[in-house]
XYZ file of C-alpha atoms in Angstrom:
584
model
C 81.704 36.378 70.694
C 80.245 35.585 67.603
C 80.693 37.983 64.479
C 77.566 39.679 64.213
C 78.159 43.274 63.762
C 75.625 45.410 63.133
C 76.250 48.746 61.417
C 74.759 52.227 63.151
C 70.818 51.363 62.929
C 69.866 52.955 60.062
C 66.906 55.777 59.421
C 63.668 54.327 60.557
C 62.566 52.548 64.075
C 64.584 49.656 65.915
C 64.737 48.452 69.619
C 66.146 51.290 72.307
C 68.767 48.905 73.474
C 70.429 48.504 69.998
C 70.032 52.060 69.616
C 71.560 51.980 72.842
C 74.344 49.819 72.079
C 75.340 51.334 68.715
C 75.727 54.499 70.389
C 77.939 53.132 73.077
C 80.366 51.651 70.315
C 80.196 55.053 68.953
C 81.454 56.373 71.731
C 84.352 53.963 71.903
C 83.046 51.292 74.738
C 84.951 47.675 74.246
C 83.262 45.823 77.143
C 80.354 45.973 79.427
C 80.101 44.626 82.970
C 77.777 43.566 84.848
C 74.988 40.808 86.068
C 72.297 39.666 84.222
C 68.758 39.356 85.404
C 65.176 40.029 83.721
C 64.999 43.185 83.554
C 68.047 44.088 81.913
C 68.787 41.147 79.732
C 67.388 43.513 76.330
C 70.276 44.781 76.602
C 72.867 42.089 76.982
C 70.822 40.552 74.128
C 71.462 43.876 72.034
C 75.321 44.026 72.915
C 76.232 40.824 71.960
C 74.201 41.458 68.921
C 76.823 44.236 68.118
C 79.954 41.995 68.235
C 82.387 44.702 68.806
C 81.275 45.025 72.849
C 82.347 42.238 74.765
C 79.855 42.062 78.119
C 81.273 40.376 80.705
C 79.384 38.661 83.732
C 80.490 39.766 87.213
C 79.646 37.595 90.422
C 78.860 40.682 92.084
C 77.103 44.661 91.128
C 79.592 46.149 93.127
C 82.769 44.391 91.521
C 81.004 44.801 88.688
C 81.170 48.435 89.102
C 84.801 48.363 89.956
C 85.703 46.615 86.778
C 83.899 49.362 84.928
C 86.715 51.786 87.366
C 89.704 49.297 86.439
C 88.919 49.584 82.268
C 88.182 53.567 82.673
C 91.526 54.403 84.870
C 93.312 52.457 82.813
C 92.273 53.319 79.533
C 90.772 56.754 80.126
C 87.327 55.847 77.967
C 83.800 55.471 79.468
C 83.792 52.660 81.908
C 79.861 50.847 81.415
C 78.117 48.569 83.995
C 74.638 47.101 83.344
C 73.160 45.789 86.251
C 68.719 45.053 86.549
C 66.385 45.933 89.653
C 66.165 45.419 92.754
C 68.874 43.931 95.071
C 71.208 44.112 91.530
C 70.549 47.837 91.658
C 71.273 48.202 95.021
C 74.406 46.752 95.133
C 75.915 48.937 92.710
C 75.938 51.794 95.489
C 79.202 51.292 96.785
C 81.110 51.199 93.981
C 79.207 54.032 92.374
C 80.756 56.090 95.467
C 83.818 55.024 94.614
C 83.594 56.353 91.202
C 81.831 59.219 92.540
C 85.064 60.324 95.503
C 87.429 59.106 92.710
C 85.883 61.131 89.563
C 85.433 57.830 87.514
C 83.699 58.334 84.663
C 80.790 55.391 84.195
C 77.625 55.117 82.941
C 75.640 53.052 85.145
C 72.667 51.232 82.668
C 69.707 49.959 85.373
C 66.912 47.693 84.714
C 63.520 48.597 86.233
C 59.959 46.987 86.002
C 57.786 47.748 83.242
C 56.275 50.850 83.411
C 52.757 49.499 83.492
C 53.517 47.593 86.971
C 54.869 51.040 88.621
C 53.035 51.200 92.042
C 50.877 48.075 91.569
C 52.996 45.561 93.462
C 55.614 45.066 90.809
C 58.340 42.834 91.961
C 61.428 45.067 92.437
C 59.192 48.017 92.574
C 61.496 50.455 93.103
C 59.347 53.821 91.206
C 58.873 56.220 94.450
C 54.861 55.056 93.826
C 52.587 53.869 96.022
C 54.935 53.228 98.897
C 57.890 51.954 96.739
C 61.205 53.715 97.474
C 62.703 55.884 94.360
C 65.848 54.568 92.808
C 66.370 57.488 91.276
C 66.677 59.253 94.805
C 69.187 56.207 95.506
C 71.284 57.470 92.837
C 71.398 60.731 92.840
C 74.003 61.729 95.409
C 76.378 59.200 94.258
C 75.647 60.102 90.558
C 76.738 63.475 88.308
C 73.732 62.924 86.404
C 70.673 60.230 86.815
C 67.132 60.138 85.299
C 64.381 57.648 85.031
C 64.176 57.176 80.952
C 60.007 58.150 80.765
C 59.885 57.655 77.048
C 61.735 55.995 74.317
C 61.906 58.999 71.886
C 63.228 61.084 74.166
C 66.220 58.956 75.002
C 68.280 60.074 72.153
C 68.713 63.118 73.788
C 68.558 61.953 76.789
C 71.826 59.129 76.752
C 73.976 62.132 75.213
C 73.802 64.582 78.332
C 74.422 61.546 80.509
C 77.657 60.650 79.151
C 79.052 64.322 78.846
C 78.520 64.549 82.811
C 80.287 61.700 83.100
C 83.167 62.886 81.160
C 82.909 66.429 82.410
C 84.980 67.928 84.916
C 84.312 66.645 87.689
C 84.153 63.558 86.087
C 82.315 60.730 87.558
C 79.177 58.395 87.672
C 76.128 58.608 85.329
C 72.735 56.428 86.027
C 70.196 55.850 83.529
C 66.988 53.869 85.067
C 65.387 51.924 82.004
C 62.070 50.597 82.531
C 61.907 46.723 80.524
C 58.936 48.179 78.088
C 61.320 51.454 76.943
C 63.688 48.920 76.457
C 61.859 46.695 74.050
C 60.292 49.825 72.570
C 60.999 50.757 68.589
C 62.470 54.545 68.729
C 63.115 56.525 66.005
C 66.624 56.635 64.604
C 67.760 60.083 63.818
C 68.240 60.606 59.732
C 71.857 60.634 58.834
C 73.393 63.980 59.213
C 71.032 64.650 62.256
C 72.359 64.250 65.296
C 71.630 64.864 68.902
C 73.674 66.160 71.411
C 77.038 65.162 70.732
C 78.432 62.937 72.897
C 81.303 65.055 74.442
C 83.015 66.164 77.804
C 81.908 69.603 78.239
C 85.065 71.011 80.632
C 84.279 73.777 83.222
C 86.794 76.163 82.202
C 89.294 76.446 79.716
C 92.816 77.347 79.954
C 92.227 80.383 78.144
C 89.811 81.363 80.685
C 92.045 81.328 83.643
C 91.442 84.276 85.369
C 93.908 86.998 84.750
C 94.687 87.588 88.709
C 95.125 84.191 89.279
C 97.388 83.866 86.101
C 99.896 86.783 86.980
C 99.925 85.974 90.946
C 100.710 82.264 89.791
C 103.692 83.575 87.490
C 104.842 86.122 90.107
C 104.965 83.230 92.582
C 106.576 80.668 90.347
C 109.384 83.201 89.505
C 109.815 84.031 93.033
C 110.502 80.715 94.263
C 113.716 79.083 94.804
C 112.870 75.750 96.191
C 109.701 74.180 94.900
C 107.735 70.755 95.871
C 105.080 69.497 93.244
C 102.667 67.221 94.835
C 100.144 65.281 91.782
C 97.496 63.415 92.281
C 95.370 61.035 90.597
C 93.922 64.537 88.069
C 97.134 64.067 86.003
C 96.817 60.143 84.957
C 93.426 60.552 84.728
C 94.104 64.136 82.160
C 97.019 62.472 80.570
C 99.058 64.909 81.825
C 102.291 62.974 82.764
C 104.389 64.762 80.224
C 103.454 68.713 81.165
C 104.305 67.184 84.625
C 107.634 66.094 84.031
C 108.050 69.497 82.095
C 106.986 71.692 84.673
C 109.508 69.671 87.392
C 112.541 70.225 84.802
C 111.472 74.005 84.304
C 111.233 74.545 88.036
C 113.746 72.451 88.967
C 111.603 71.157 91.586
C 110.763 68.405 93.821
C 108.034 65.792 93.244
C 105.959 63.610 95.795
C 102.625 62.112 95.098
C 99.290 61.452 96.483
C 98.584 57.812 97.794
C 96.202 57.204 94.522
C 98.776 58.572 91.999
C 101.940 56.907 92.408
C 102.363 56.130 88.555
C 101.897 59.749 87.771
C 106.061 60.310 88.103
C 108.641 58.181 87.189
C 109.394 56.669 91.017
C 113.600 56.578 89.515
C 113.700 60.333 88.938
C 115.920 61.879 91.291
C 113.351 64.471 91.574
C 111.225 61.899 92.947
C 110.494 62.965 96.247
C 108.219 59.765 97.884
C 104.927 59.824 98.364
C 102.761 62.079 100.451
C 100.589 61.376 103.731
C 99.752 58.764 105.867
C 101.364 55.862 103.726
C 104.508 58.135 102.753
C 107.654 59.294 103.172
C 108.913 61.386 105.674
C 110.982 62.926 103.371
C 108.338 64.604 101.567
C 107.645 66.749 105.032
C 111.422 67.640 104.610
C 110.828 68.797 101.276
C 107.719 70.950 102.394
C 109.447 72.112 104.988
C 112.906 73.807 103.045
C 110.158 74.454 99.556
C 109.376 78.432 99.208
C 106.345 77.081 97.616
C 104.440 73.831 97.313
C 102.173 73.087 93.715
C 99.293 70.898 94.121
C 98.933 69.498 91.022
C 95.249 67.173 89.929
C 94.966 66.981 93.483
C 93.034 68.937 96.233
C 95.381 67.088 99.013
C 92.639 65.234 101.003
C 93.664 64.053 104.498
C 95.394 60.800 103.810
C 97.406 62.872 101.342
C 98.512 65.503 103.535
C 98.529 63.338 107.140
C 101.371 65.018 109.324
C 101.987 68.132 106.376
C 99.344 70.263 107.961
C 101.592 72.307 109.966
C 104.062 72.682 106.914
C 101.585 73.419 104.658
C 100.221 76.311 107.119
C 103.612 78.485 106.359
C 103.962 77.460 102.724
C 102.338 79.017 99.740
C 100.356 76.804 98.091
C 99.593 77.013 94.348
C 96.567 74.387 93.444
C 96.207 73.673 89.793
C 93.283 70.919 89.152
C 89.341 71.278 87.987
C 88.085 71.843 91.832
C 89.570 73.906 94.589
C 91.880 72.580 97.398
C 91.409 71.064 100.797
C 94.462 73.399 101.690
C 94.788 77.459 101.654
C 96.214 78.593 98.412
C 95.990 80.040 94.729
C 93.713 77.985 92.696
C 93.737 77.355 88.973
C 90.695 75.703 87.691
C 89.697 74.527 84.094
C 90.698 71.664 82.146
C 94.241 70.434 84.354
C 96.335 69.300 81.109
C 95.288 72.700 79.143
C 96.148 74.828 82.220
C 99.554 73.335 83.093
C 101.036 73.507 79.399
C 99.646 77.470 80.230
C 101.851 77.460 83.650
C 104.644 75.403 81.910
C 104.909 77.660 78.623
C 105.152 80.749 80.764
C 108.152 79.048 82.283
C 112.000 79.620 80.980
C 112.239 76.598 79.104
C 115.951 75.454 79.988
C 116.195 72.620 82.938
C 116.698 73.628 86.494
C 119.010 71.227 89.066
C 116.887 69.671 91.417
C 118.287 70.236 95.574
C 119.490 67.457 97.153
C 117.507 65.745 99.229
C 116.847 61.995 101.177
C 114.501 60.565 98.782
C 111.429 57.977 99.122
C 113.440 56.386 102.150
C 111.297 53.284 103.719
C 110.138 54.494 107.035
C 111.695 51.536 109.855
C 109.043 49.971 111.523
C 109.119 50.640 115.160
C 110.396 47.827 116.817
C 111.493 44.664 115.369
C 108.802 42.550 114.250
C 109.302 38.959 115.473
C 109.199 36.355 112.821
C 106.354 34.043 112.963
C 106.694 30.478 112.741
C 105.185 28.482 109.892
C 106.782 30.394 106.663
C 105.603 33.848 107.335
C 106.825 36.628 105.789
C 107.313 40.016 106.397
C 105.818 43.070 104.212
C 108.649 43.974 103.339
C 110.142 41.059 101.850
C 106.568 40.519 99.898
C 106.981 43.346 98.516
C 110.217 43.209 97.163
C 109.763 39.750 95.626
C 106.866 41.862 93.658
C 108.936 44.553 93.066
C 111.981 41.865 91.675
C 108.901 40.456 89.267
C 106.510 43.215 88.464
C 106.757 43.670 84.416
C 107.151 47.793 83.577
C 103.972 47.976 81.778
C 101.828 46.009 84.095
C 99.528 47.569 85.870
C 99.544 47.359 89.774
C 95.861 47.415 91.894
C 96.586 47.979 95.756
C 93.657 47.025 97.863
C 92.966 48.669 101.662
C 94.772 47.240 104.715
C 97.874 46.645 106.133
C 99.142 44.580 102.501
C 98.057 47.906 101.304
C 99.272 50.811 103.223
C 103.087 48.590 102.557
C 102.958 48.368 99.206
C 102.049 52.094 98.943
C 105.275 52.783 100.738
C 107.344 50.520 99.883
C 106.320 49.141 96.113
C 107.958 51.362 92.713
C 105.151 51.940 90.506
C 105.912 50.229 86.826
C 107.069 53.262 84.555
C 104.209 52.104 81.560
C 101.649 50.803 83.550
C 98.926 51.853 86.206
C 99.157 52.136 90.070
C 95.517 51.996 91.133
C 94.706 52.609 95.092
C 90.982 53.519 95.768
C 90.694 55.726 98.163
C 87.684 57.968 97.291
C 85.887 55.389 99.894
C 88.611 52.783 100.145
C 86.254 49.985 99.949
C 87.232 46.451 100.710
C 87.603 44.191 97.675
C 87.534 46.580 95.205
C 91.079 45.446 93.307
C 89.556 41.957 92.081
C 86.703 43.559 90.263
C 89.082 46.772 88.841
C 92.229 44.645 88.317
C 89.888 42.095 86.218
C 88.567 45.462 84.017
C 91.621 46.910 83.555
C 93.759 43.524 82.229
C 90.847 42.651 79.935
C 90.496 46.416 78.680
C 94.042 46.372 77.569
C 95.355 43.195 77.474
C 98.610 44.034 80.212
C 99.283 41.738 82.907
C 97.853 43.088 85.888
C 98.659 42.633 89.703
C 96.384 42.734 92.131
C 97.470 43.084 95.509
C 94.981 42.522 98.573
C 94.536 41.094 101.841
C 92.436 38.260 103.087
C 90.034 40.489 104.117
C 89.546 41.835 100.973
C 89.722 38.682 99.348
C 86.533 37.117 101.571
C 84.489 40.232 100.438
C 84.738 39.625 96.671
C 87.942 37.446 95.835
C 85.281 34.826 94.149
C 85.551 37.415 91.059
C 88.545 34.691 90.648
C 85.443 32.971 88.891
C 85.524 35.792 86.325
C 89.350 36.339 85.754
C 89.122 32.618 84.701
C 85.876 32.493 82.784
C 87.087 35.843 80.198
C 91.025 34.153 80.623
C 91.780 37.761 82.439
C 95.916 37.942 82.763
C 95.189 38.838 86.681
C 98.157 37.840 89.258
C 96.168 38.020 92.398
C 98.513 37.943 95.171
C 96.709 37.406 98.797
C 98.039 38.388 101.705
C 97.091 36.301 104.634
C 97.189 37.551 108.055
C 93.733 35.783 109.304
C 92.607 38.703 110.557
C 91.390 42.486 109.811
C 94.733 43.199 110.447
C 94.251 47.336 110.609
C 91.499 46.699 112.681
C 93.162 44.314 115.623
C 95.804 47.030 114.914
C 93.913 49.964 116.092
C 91.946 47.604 118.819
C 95.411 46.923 120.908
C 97.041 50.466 120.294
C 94.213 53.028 120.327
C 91.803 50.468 122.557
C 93.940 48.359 125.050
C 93.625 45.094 123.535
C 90.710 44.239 125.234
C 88.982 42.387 122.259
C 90.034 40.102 119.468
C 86.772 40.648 117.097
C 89.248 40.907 114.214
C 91.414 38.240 114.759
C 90.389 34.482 112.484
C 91.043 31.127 112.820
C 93.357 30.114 110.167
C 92.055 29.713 106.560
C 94.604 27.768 103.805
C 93.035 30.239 100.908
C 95.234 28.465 98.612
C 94.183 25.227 98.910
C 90.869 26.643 98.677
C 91.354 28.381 95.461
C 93.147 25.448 93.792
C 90.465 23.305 94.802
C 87.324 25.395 93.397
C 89.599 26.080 90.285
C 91.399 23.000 88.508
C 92.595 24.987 85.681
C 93.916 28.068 87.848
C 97.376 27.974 88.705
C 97.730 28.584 92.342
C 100.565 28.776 94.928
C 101.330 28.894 98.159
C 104.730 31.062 98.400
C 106.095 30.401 101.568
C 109.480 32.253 101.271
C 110.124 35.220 99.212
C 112.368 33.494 96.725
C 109.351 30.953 96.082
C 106.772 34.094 95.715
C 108.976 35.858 93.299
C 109.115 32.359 91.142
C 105.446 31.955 91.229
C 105.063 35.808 89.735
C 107.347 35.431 86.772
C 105.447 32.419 86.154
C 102.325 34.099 85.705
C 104.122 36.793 83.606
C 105.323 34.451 81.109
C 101.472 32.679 80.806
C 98.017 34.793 79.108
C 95.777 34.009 81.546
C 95.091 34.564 85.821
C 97.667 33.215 88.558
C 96.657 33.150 92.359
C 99.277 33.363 94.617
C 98.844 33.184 98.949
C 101.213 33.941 101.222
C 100.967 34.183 105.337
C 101.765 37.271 107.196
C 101.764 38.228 111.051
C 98.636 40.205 111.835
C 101.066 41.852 114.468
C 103.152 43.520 112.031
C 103.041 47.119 112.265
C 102.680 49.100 108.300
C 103.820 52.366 107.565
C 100.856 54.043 108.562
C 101.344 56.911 109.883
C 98.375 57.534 112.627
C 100.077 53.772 114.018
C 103.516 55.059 114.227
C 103.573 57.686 117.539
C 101.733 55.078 118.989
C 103.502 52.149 118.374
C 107.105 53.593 119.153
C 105.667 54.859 122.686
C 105.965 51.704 125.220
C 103.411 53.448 127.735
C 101.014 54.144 124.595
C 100.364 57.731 125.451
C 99.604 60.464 123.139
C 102.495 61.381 120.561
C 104.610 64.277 120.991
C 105.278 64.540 118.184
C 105.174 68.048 116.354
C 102.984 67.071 113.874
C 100.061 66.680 116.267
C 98.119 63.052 115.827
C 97.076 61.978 112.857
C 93.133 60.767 112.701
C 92.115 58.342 109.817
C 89.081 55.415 109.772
């Protein structure tokens, strides 16, 4: 990136995209991400121009959506993606969703045609007119906030009020459409000392505006209860709320599980550490439930694969729910900004520590019947994992894709104590960990893990491209089953076997990836002991590392609606008292 900086445009008319970009170093954006094309290459130009935003080419929109997720969950700042019309636009859809289910807050930047060409057979067309479908409909339900930018004076006040919904409770994605003439178009810089709207989060509810009830039914509850499980969820990482946490665990003396999406939010050492919950957890967080007097949600509203086999628990538990929206679950709920209105809980609190009860802890759940080892250096999930676990640096930061790789290293994998442990599961989209593991290591420089399965890595593992082009310090670590493992999974238990759709001929990614990528180092880690050497490699070097390793597409994970199912030789229905367990 060459140094030319430009200062805050001053009083008088430039383009809208350096207004644009000025403002977006204003508000503390390091990198943009995205794919180029005609209609919003104004923009690139205007970003480079600033020299203090790097923008980084994606091979895809939709990974380069997720890298936008990666740098925003792991630095808590505005993720931005610039993507132009047409199929570019379209593409960022799915990992707008994402950000959307997750409460990600981006701003989305979209090219459209020029204004003039709006209904008359532009290419792209894409302005509602003249029977052109309306982007701006796209967006909308996967948006907190989109509009069409009509004018280039009015965007001043415009690009404020899209970034505060994105950074307002609930957080999440914010789409401005911007025609190629509005871009190039001279707008008039505000005089200094004049400002628009300022560019701020504006929260729902403050912790001084806690309803009084709900306040003194919380503290009547809390002082009542002997045996307490916390459950947090992605809220407090994405809050910063670790530390009032911790605090309100010591206070309470309580047990602590968390959500699938949140397992860096609690030091996984503690001996309050409890495992996590749902359908990738531990069954001793049920046990927990089960003795608590009272269960705190906490930046979580306990969807499904959160609370998968608590339901009936949960039913005879009181349930306090402290986090911006309401729960999934019966219970007392605490809205407002999370961090404000747990130091409110936590200072009501006696402030000397409280023993934690004994219990199991985050015990590995057994898989159900001894998994036979295939030939051909195959290993198991388990032993994967712990040749991670044996390498994984404590400020790295750990990206989990969907799968069988994934629903094991949920279970089974400590998250590092000063880094990130990023699962997706607002729509639990294939693929997404190469685009957000690529944002996140060049946002802050950390070495970065990305774990995923083949699967995921034929969707949009060529983002390898990128991780090598920008020198990301990305360990991508592939697990190969040759098939869509969860899927064969669910065909033989829940379907009789009958087809083998998901099932692959075999595919040496390795060899692939070394070939394609002379300068990459890649290995094929065909024992443990050679996997966990190829990691601390690629922790000692600055740039990306691509590791494969075979598994048995017949291995069972710790997932729980697999489990009942599994274990019963004459597959019928569990009898289990939890009832079964339904996921996708």
């Amino acid at each position: 990136m060459t140094a030319m900086t430009r200062e805050m445009p001053q009083e008088g008319g430039v383009r809208l995209v350096d207004y644009l970009a000025a403002q977006l170093v204003r508000a503390g954006v390091t990198h943009m991400f995205g794919v180029g094309g005609a209609n919003i290459e104004d923009l690139y130009d205007a970003v480079h121009r600033t020299g203090t935003i790097r923008g980084v080419v994606a091979k895809h929109e939709f990974s380069a959506v997720t890298m936008a997720d990666g740098y925003a969950r792991a630095t808590r700042r505005l993720g931005v993606v610039a993507a132009t019309s047409g199929g570019g636009a379209m593409n960022l859809v799915p990992g707008l969703a994402e950000a959307y289910a997750s409460r990600v807050p981006l701003l989305a930047l979209v090219g459209q045609p020029p204004t003039a060409q709006e209904g008359r057979g532009a290419f792209q067309d894409s302005s509602g007119k003249a029977g052109s479908f309306d982007a701006q409909e796209v967006f909308t339900p996967v948006s907190r906030f989109c509009a069409r930018a009509e004018d280039a004076d009015s965007f001043a006040e415009l690009l404020p009020q899209a970034i505060a919904a994105a950074q307002s409770d609930p957080k999440g994605p914010a789409v401005l459409l911007l025609p190629k003439d509005l871009q190039q178009a001279q707008v008039t810089v505000p005089a200094p000392g004049v400002t628009s709207a300022p560019v701020v989060p504006q929260q729902t509810t403050s912790a001084a505006g806690i309803e009084t009830d709900a306040r003194d039914a919380v503290s009547a509850t809390l002082r009542g209860a002997s045996r307490v499980l916390v459950i947090a969820g992605e809220g407090v990482a994405a809050a910063d709320a670790r530390g009032e946490l911790t605090e309100l665990a010591r206070r309470l003396g309580a047990w602590v599980a968390v959500t699938p999406d949140a397992k860096d939010v609690f030091d996984n050492r503690d001996p309050r550490f409890a495992g996590v919950a749902g359908v990738m957890g531990h069954t001793n967080v049920e046990d927990c439930l089960r003795r608590a007097d009272l269960c705190i949600l906490v930046g979580t509203r306990l969807p499904l694969l959160a609370r998968g086999g608590l339901d009936q628990a949960l039913a005879t538990t009181p349930v306090v729910c402290i986090d911006p929206e309401p729960p999934f679950v019966a219970g007392i709920a605490l809205g407002g900004n999370l961090r404000d209105t747990l130091r409110a809980v936590v200072d009501r609190l006696p402030s000397h520590p409280v023993p934690c009860p004994e219990h199991a802890g985050p015990l590995p759940t057994p898989p159900p019947t001894p998994i036979p080892r295939a030939v051909g250096g195959s290993l198991s999930y388990a032993e994967a994992i712990a040749a991670v676990e044996a390498a994984l640096p404590q400020d790295a930061h750990v990206f989990v894709d969907a799968g069988n790789a994934g629903a094991s290293a949920v279970h089974l994998l400590p998250a590092p104590r000063h880094g990130r442990f990023v699962v997706a599961v607002g729509m639990g989209g294939m693929g997404y960990t190469f685009g957000a593991g690529i944002g996140a290591a060049l946002a802050t420089g950390r070495r970065t893990y990305v774990l995923a399965g083949d699967g995921a890595f034929f969707m949009h593992g060529m983002e390898v491209h990128t991780a090598v082009e920008y020198a990301a310090p990305v360990t991508f670590v592939i697990f190969n089953n040759n098939a869509h493992a969860m899927c064969a999974l669910r065909e033989e238990l829940f379907q009789g076997g009958v087809r083998s759709d998901d099932l692959f001929a075999p595919t040496h990614i390795a060899a692939g990836v070394a070939a394609a990528f002379p300068t990459l180092e890649v290995t094929w880690a065909d024992d443990d002991a050679r996997l966990r050497r190829a990691l601390l490699r690629s922790n000692a070097s600055s740039g990306p590392a691509f590791i494969a390793l075979d598994c048995d597409a017949r291995e069972i994970p710790p997932f729980l609606p697999f489990l009942p199912v599994a274990e019963s030789t004459e597959h019928e229905e569990s009898s289990d008292e939890r009832g079964p367990v339904h996921v996708g």
